[in-house]
Short mmCIF file of C-alpha atoms and ligand atoms in Angstrom, two decimals:
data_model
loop_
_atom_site.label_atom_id
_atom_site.label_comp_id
_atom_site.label_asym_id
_atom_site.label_seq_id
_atom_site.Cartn_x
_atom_site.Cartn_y
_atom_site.Cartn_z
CA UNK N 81 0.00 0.00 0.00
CA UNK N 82 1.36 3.60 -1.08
CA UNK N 83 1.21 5.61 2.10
CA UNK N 84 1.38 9.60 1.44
CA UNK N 85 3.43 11.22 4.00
CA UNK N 86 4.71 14.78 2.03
CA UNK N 87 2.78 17.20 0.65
CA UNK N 88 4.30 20.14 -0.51
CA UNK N 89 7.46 20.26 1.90
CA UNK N 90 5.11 19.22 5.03
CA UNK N 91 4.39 16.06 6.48
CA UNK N 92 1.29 15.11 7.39
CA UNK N 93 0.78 15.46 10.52
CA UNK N 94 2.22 19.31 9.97
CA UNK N 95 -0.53 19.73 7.60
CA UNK N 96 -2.84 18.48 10.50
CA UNK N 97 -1.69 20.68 12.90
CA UNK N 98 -2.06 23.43 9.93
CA UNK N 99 -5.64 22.37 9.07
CA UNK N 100 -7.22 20.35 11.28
CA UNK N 101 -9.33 20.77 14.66
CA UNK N 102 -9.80 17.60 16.82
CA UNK N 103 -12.88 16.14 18.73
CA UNK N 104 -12.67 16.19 22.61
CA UNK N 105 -8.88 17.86 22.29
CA UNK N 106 -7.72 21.08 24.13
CA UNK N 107 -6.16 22.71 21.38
CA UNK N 108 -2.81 24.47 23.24
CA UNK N 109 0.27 22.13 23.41
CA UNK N 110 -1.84 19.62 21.77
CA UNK N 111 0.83 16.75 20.88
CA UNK N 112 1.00 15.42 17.27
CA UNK N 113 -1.65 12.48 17.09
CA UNK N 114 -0.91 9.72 15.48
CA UNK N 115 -1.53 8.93 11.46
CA UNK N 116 -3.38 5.71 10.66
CA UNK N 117 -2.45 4.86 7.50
CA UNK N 118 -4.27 1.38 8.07
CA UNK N 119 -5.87 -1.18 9.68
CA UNK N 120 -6.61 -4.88 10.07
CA UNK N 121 -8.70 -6.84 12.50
CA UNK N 122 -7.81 -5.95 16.33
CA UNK N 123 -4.69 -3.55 14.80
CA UNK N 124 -4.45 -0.10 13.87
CA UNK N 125 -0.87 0.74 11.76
CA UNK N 126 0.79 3.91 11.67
CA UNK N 127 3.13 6.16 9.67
CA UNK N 128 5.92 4.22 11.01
CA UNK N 129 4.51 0.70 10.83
CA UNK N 130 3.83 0.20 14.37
CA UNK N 131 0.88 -1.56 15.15
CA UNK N 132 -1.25 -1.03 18.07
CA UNK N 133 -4.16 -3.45 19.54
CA UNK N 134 -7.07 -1.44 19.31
CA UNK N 135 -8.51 -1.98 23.02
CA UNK N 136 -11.51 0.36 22.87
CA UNK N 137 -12.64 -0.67 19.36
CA UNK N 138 -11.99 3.39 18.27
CA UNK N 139 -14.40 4.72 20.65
CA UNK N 140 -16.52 1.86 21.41
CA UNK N 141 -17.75 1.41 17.55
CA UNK N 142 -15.32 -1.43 16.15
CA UNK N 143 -17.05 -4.59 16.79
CA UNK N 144 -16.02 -6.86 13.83
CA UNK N 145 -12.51 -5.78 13.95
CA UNK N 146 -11.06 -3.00 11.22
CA UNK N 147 -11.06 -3.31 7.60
CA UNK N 148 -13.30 -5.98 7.47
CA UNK N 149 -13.55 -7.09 3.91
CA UNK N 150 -16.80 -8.57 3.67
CA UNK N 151 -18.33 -4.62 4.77
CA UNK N 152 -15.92 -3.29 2.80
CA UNK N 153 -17.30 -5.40 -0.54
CA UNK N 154 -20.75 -5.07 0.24
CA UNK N 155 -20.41 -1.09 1.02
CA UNK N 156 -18.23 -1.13 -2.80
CA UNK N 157 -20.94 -3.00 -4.98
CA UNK N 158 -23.55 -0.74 -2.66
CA UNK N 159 -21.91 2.51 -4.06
CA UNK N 160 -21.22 1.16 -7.52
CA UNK N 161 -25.53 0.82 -7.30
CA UNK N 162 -26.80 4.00 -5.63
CA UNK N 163 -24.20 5.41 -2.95
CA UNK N 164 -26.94 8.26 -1.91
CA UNK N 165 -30.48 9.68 -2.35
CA UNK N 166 -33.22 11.70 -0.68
CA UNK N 167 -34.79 9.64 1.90
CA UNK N 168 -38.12 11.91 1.60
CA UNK N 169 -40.04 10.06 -1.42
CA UNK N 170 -38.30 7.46 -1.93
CA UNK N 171 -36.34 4.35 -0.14
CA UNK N 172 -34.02 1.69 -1.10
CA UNK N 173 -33.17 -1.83 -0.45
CA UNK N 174 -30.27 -1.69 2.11
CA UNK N 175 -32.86 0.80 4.98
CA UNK N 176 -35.62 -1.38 4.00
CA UNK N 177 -33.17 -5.14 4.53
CA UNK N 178 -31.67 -3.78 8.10
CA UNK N 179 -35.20 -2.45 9.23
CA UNK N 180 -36.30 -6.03 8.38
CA UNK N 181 -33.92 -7.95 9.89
CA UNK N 182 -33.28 -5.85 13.03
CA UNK N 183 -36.94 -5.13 13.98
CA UNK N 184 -37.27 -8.49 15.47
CA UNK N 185 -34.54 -8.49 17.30
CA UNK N 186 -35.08 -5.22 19.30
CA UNK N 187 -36.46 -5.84 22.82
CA UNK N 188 -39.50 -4.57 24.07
CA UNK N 189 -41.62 -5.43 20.08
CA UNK N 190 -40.15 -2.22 18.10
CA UNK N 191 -42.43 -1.57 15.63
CA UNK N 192 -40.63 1.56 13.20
CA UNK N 193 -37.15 2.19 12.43
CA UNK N 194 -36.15 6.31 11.93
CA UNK N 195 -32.71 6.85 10.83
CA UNK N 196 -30.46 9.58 11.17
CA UNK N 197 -26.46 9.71 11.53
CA UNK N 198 -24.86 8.96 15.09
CA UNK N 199 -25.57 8.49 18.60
CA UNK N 200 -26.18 12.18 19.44
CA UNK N 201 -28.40 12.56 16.92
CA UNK N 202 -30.37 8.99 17.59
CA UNK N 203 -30.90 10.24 20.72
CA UNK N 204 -31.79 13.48 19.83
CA UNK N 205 -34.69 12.48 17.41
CA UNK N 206 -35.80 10.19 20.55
CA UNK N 207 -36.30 12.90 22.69
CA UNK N 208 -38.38 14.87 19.98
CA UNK N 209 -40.79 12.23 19.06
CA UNK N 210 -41.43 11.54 23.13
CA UNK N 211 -41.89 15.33 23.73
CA UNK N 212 -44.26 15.33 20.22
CA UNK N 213 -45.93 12.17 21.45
CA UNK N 214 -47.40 14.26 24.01
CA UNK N 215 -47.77 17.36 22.02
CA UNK N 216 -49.96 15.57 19.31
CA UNK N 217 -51.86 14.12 21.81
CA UNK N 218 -52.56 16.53 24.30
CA UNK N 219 -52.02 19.18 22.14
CA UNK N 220 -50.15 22.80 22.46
CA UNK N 221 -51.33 22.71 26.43
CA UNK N 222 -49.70 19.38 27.51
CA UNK N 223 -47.64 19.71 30.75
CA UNK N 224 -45.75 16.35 29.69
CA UNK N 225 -42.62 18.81 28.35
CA UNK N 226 -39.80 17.66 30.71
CA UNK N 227 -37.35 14.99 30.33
CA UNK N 228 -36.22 12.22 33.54
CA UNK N 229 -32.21 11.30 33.36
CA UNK N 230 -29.63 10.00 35.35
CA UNK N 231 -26.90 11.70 36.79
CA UNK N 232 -23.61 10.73 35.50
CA UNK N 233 -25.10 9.99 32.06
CA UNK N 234 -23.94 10.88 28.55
CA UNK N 235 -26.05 10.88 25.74
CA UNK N 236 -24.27 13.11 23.30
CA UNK N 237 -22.83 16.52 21.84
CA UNK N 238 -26.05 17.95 20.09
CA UNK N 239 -28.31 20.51 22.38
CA UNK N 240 -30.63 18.28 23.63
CA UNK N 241 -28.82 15.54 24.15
CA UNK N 242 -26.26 17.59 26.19
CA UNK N 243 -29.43 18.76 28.54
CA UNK N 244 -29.94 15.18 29.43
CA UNK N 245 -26.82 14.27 29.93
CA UNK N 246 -25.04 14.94 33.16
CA UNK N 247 -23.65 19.06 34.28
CA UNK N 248 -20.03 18.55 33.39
CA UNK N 249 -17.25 20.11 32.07
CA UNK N 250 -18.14 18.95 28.49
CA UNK N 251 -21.46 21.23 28.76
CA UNK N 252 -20.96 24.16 31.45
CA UNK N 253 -21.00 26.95 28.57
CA UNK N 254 -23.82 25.56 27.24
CA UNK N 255 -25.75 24.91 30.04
CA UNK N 256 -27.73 28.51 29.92
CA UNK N 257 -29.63 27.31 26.93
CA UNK N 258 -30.70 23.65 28.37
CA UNK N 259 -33.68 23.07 28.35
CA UNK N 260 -35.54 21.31 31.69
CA UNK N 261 -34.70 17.98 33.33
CA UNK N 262 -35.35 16.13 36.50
CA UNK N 263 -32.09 14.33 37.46
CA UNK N 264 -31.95 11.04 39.35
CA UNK N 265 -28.96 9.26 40.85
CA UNK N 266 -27.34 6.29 39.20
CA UNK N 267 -29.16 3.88 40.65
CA UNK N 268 -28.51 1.89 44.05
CA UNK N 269 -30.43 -0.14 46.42
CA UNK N 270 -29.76 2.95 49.38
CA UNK N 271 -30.85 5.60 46.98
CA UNK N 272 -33.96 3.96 45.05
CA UNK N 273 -36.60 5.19 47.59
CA UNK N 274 -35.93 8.56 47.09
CA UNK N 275 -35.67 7.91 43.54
CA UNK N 276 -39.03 6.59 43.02
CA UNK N 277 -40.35 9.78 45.34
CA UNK N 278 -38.68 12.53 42.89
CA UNK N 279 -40.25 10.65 40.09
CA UNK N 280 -43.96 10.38 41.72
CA UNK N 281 -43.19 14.54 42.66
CA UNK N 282 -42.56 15.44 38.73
CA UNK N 283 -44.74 12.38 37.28
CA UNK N 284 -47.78 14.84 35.79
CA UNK N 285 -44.78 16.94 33.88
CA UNK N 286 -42.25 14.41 32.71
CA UNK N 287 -42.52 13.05 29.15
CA UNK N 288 -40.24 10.63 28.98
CA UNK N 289 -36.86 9.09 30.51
CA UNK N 290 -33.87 8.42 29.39
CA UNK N 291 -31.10 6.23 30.39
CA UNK N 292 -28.10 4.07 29.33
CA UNK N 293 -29.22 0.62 30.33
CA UNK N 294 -26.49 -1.43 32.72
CA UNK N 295 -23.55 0.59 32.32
CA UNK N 296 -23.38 4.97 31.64
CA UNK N 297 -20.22 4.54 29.55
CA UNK N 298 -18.85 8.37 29.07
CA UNK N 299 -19.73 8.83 32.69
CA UNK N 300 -17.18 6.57 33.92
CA UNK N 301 -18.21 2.97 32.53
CA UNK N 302 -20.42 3.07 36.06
CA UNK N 303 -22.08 -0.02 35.75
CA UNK N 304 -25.45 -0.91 38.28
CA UNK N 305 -27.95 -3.27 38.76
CA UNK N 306 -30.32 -4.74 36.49
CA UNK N 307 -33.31 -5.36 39.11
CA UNK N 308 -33.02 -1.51 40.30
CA UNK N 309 -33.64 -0.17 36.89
CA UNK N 310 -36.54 -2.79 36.57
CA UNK N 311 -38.14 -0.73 39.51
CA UNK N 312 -37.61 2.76 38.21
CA UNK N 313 -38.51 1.80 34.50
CA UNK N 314 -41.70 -0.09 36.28
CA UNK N 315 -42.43 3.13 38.04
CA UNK N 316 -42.16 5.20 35.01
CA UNK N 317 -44.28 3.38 32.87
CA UNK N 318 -46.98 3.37 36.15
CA UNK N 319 -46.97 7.30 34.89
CA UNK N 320 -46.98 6.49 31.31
CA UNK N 321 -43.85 8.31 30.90
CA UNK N 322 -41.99 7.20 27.61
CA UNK N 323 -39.05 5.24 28.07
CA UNK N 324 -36.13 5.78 26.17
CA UNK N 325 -32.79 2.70 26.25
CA UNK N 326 -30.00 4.58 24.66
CA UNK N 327 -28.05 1.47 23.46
CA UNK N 328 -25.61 3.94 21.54
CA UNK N 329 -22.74 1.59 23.67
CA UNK N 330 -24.60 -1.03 24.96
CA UNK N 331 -25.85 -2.29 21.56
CA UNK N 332 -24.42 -5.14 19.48
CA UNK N 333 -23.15 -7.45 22.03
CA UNK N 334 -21.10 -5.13 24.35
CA UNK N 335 -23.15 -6.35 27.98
CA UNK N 336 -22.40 -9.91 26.84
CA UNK N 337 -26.60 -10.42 25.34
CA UNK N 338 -27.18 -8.48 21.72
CA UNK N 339 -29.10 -5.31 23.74
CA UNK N 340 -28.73 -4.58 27.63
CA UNK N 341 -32.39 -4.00 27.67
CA UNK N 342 -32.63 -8.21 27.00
CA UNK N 343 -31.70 -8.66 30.62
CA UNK N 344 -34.16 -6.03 31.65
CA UNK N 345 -37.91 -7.59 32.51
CA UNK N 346 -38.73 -3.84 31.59
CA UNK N 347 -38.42 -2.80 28.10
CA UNK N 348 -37.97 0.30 26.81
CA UNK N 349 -40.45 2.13 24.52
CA UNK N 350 -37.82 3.45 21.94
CA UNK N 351 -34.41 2.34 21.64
CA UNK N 352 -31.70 4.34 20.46
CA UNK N 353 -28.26 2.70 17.94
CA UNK N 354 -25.39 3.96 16.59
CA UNK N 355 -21.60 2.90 17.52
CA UNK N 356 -21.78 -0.62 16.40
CA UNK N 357 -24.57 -0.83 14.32
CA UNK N 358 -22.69 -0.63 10.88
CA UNK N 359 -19.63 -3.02 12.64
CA UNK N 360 -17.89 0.13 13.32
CA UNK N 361 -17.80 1.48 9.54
CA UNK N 362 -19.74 3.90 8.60
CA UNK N 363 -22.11 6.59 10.60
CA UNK N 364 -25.30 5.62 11.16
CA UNK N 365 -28.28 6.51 13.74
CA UNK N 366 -31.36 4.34 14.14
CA UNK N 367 -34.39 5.29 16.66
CA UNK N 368 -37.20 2.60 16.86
CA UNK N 369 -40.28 2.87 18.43
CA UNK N 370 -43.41 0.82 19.30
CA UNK N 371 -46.29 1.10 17.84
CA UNK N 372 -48.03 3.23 20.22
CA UNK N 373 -45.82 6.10 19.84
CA UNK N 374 -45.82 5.77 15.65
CA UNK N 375 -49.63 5.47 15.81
CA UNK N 376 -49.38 9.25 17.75
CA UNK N 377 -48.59 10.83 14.48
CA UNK N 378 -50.52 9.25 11.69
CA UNK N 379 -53.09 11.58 12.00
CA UNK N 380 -55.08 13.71 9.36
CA UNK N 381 -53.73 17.00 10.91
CA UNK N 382 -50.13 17.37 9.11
CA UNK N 383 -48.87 19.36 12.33
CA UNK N 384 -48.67 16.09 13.92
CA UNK N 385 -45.85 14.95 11.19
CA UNK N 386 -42.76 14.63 12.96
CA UNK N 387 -40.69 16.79 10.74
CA UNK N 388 -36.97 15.70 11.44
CA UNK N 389 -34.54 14.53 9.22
CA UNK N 390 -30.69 15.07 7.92
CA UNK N 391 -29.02 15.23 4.58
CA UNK N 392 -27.50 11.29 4.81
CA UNK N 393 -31.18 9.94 6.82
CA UNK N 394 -30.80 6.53 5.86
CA UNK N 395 -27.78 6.45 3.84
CA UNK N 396 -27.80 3.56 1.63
CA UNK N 397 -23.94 2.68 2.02
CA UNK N 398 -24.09 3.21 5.71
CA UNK N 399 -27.26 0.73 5.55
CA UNK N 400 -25.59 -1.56 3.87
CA UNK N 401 -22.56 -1.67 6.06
CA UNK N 402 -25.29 -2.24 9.11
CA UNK N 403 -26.97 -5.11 7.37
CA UNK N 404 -24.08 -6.68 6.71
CA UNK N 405 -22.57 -6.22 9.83
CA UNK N 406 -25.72 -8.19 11.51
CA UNK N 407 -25.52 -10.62 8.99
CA UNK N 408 -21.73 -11.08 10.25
CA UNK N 409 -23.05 -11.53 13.76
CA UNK N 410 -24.81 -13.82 13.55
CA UNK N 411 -22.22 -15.90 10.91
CA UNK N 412 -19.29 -15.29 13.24
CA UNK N 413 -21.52 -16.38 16.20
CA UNK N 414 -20.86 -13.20 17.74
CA UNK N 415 -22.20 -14.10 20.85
CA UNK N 416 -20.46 -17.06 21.59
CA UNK N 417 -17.48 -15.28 20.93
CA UNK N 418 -18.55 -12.09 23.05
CA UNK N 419 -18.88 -15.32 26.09
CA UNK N 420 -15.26 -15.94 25.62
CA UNK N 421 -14.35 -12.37 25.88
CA UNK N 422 -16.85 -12.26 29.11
CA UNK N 423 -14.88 -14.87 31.04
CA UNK N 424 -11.46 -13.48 29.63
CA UNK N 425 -12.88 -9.87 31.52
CA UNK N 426 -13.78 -11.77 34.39
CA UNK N 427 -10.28 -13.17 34.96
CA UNK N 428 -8.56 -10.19 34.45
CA UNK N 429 -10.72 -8.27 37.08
CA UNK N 430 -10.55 -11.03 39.59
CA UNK N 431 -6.30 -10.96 38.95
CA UNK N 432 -6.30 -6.85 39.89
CA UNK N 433 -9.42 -5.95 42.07
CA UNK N 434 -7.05 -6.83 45.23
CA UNK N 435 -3.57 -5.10 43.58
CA UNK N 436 -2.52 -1.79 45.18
CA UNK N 437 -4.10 1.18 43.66
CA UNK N 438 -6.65 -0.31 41.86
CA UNK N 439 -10.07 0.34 42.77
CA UNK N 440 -13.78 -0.50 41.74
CA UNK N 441 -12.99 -3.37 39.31
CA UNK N 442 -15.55 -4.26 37.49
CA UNK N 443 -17.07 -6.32 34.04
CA UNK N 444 -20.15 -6.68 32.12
CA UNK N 445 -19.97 -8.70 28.76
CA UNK N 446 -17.25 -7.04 26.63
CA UNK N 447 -16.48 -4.28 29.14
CA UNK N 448 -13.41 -4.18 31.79
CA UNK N 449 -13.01 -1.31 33.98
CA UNK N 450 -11.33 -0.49 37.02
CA UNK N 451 -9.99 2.51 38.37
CA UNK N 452 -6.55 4.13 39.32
CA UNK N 453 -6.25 5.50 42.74
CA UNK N 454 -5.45 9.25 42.67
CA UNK N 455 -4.76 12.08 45.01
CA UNK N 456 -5.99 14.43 41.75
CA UNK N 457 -9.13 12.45 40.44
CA UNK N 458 -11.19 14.30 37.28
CA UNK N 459 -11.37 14.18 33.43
CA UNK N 460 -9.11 17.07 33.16
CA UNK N 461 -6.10 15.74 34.57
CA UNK N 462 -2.97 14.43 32.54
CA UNK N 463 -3.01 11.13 34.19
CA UNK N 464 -5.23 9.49 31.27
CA UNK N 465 -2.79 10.56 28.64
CA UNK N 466 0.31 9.59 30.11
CA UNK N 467 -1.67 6.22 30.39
CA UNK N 468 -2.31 6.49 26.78
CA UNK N 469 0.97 7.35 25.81
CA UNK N 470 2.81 4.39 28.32
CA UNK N 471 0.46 2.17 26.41
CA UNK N 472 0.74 2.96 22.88
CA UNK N 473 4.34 2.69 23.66
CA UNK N 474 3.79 -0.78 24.26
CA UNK N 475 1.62 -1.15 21.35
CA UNK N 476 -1.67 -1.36 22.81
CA UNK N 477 -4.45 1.69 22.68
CA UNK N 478 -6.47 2.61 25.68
CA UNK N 479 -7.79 5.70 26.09
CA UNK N 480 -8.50 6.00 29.73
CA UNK N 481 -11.64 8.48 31.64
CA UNK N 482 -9.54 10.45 33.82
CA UNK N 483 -8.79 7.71 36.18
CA UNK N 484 -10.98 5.05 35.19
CA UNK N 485 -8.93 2.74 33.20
CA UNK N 486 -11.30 0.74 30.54
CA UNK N 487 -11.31 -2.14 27.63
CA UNK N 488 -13.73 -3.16 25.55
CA UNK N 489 -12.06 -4.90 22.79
CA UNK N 490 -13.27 -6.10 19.16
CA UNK N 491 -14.82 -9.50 19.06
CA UNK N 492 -12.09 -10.74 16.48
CA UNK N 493 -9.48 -10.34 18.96
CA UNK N 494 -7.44 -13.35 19.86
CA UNK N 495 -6.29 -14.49 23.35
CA UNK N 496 -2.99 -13.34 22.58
CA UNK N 497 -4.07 -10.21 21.45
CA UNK N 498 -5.94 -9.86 24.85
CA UNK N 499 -3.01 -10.97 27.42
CA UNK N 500 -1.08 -8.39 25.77
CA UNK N 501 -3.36 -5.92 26.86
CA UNK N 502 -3.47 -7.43 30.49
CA UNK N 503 0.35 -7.14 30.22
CA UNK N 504 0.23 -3.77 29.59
CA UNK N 505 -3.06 -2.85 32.24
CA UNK N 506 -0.86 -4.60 35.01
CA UNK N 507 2.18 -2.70 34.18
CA UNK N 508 -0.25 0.24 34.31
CA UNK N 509 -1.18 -0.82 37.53
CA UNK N 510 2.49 -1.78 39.14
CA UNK N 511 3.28 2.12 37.87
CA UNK N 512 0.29 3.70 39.25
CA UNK N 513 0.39 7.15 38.15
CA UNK N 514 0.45 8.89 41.37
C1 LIG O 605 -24.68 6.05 25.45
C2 LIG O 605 -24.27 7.02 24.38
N1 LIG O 605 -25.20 7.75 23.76
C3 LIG O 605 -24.90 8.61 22.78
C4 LIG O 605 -23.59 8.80 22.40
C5 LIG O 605 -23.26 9.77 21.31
O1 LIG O 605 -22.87 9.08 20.16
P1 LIG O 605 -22.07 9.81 18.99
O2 LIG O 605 -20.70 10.07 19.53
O3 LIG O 605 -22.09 8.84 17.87
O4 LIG O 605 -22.82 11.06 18.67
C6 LIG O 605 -22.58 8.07 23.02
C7 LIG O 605 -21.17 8.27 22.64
O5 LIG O 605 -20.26 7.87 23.31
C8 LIG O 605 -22.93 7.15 24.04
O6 LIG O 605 -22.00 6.43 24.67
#
């Protein structure tokens, strides 16, 4: 493969620095980042050749491993057929397959699949059919306007789906121009009483709740129990409120079932996808609903439409990449494989949750997470990239939250592949970063 590393005099990552502003990156003394000039499976290659295990499957989305070539075909012939049209009169095969195929699959009996482009946005169109629900069929008047969330969640960059995500330092400028929310604690048995009292308090005013079922990844990869979401989701539906999984993370395997919300007995009334949804490839948002909720706006008066959509709604190469990625789940027997990882997790946290230093260790499915004790303990700190940086060095990428040191792996990735990572977590751990 020809890799271009000079333009003009400059290299590229000179040109980057010249051109280029980065995602979650404080832009003073920023250091170079790293060219990818490739990929393959549980690997990402740079500049230089090295190769590093990819331990957080590029922020959570890689599930099939990179440069799969089976996606990679199917998006090719895809574009070679129609790479892009309107999705406002008229449809195509690839929305209409993965609507088809995933439909069934979804907990709680989806009934309609809306696209749009990411997480933030997935979530984003959630929260605006709930709050329309209610508008279309209450009308103008309705006091059902306000949103329930957790604490400690994240549920994306776009305005409303920073005002239901937790107060942090991601959002403080922003927060004049949030809109209304009732918070509630991450859930645990000593603080589900007064949980279920704020929710009874704001019940006649809420029109909907969101939450990241089993685990709030961004948040620190918090993880809590099962049963005491089954109570608050139980309570919420007592009020009728709509309930909203945002599986952005959790989807496609990563709690060890296909959707956290399976090992709910409450299911959610919309579910929100992204992340792994198109294996990683391509960006893609689905929100499905239940019936109920569609029925709300097939109505003769054409205010109740839900008028919402984006450019690339339902992009037919970013379809395509989805269906085939579910068609690879199931193939590679995905979940078997996502077992193996589980107990491979479950080792490594029973090795380290009694080392020096390390503190809260914890697994669900795909996900390890434990974290580092510090003197200075918050997101802004430089003890997450020196982490990085130590582990690159050893060719493995983490990317730590502040102190909470995380994996969640692709499923291709072999046991040797994964001890290396241990190797590197327990040096990690033996170093300690105080
Ligand atoms: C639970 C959850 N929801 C929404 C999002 C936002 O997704 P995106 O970054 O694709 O906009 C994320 C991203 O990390 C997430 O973890």
């Amino acid at each position: 493969m020809e890799v271009i590393t000079h333009f003009c005099g400059m290299t590229l990552l000179e040109k980057d620095a010249k051109y280029i502003w980065h995602p979650f990156t404080a832009q003073k003394n920023m250091p170079y980042p790293i060219a990818i000039t490739h990929g393959k499976d549980s690997w990402l290659f740079d500049e230089q050749g090295n190769g590093y295990i990819d331990a957080i499957s590029s922020w959570w989305v890689t599930i099939h491993g990179h440069a799969n070539e089976t996606i990679a075909k199917a998006i090719y012939q895809q574009a070679m057929a129609i790479e892009q049209v309107i999705f406002a009169g008229f449809t195509h095969a690839p929305a209409v397959q993965l609507a088809e195929a995933l439909l069934p699959l979804l907990p709680g009996n989806m009934h309609k699949i809306f696209y749009s482009d990411n997480g933030s946005t997935s979530t984003e169109v959630a929260l605006k059919m709930a709050v329309q629900f209610w508008w279309n069929k209450e009308g103008s008047h309705t006091k059902r306007t306000k949103i329930l969330a957790f604490h400690n969640s994240y549920h994306g960059d776009t305005f409303g789906s920073m005002s239901v995500s937790d107060r942090s330092v991601f959002t403080t400028p922003f927060a004049p121009l949030f809109f209304d929310v009732v918070f509630i604690p991450t859930p645990k048995a000593d603080n589900l009483a007064e949980t279920i009292a704020t929710i009874t308090e704001h019940a006649t005013e809420l029109a909907a709740f969101i939450y990241e079922p089993l685990v709030q990844g961004a948040g620190g990869i918090q993880m809590y129990e099962a049963e005491l979401l089954n109570q608050i989701l139980e309570h919420c539906k007592s009020f009728e409120m709509i309930c909203i999984a945002d599986e952005v993370m959790t989807g496609f395997g990563r709690t060890g079932t296909m959707f956290a919300s399976e090992q709910l007995t409450a299911k959610p009334d919309i579910i929100c996808l992204s992340k792994g949804l198109t294996g990683g490839t391509m960006a893609l948002g689905i929100t499905a609903c239940k019936q109920f909720i569609y029925d709300a706006f097939v109505s003769d008066d054409a205010t109740k439409t839900f008028f919402h959509g984006h450019s690339f709604t339902a992009n037919p190469l970013a379809c395509t990449a989805a269906f085939t990625s579910l068609q690879l789940f199931q193939q590679n027997h995905c979940l078997e494989k996502i077992k193996i990882i589980t107990s491979w997790n479950q080792q490594l946290i029973a090795n380290i949750t009694n080392l020096p230093g390390v503190i809260n260790a914890r697994v669900l499915g795909t996900i390890a997470a434990f974290e580092l004790q510090q003197s200075k303990n918050n997101y802004l700190s430089s003890i997450a990239t020196q982490i990085t940086q130590y582990a690159l060095s050893k060719g493995v990428f983490i990317r730590p939250l502040g102190n909470t040191v995380y994996i969640m792996p692709p499923y291709c990735i072999t046991n040797t592949e994964y001890d290396k990572i241990v190797t590197v977590l327990l040096e990690i751990i033996k170093d300690g970063y105080r």
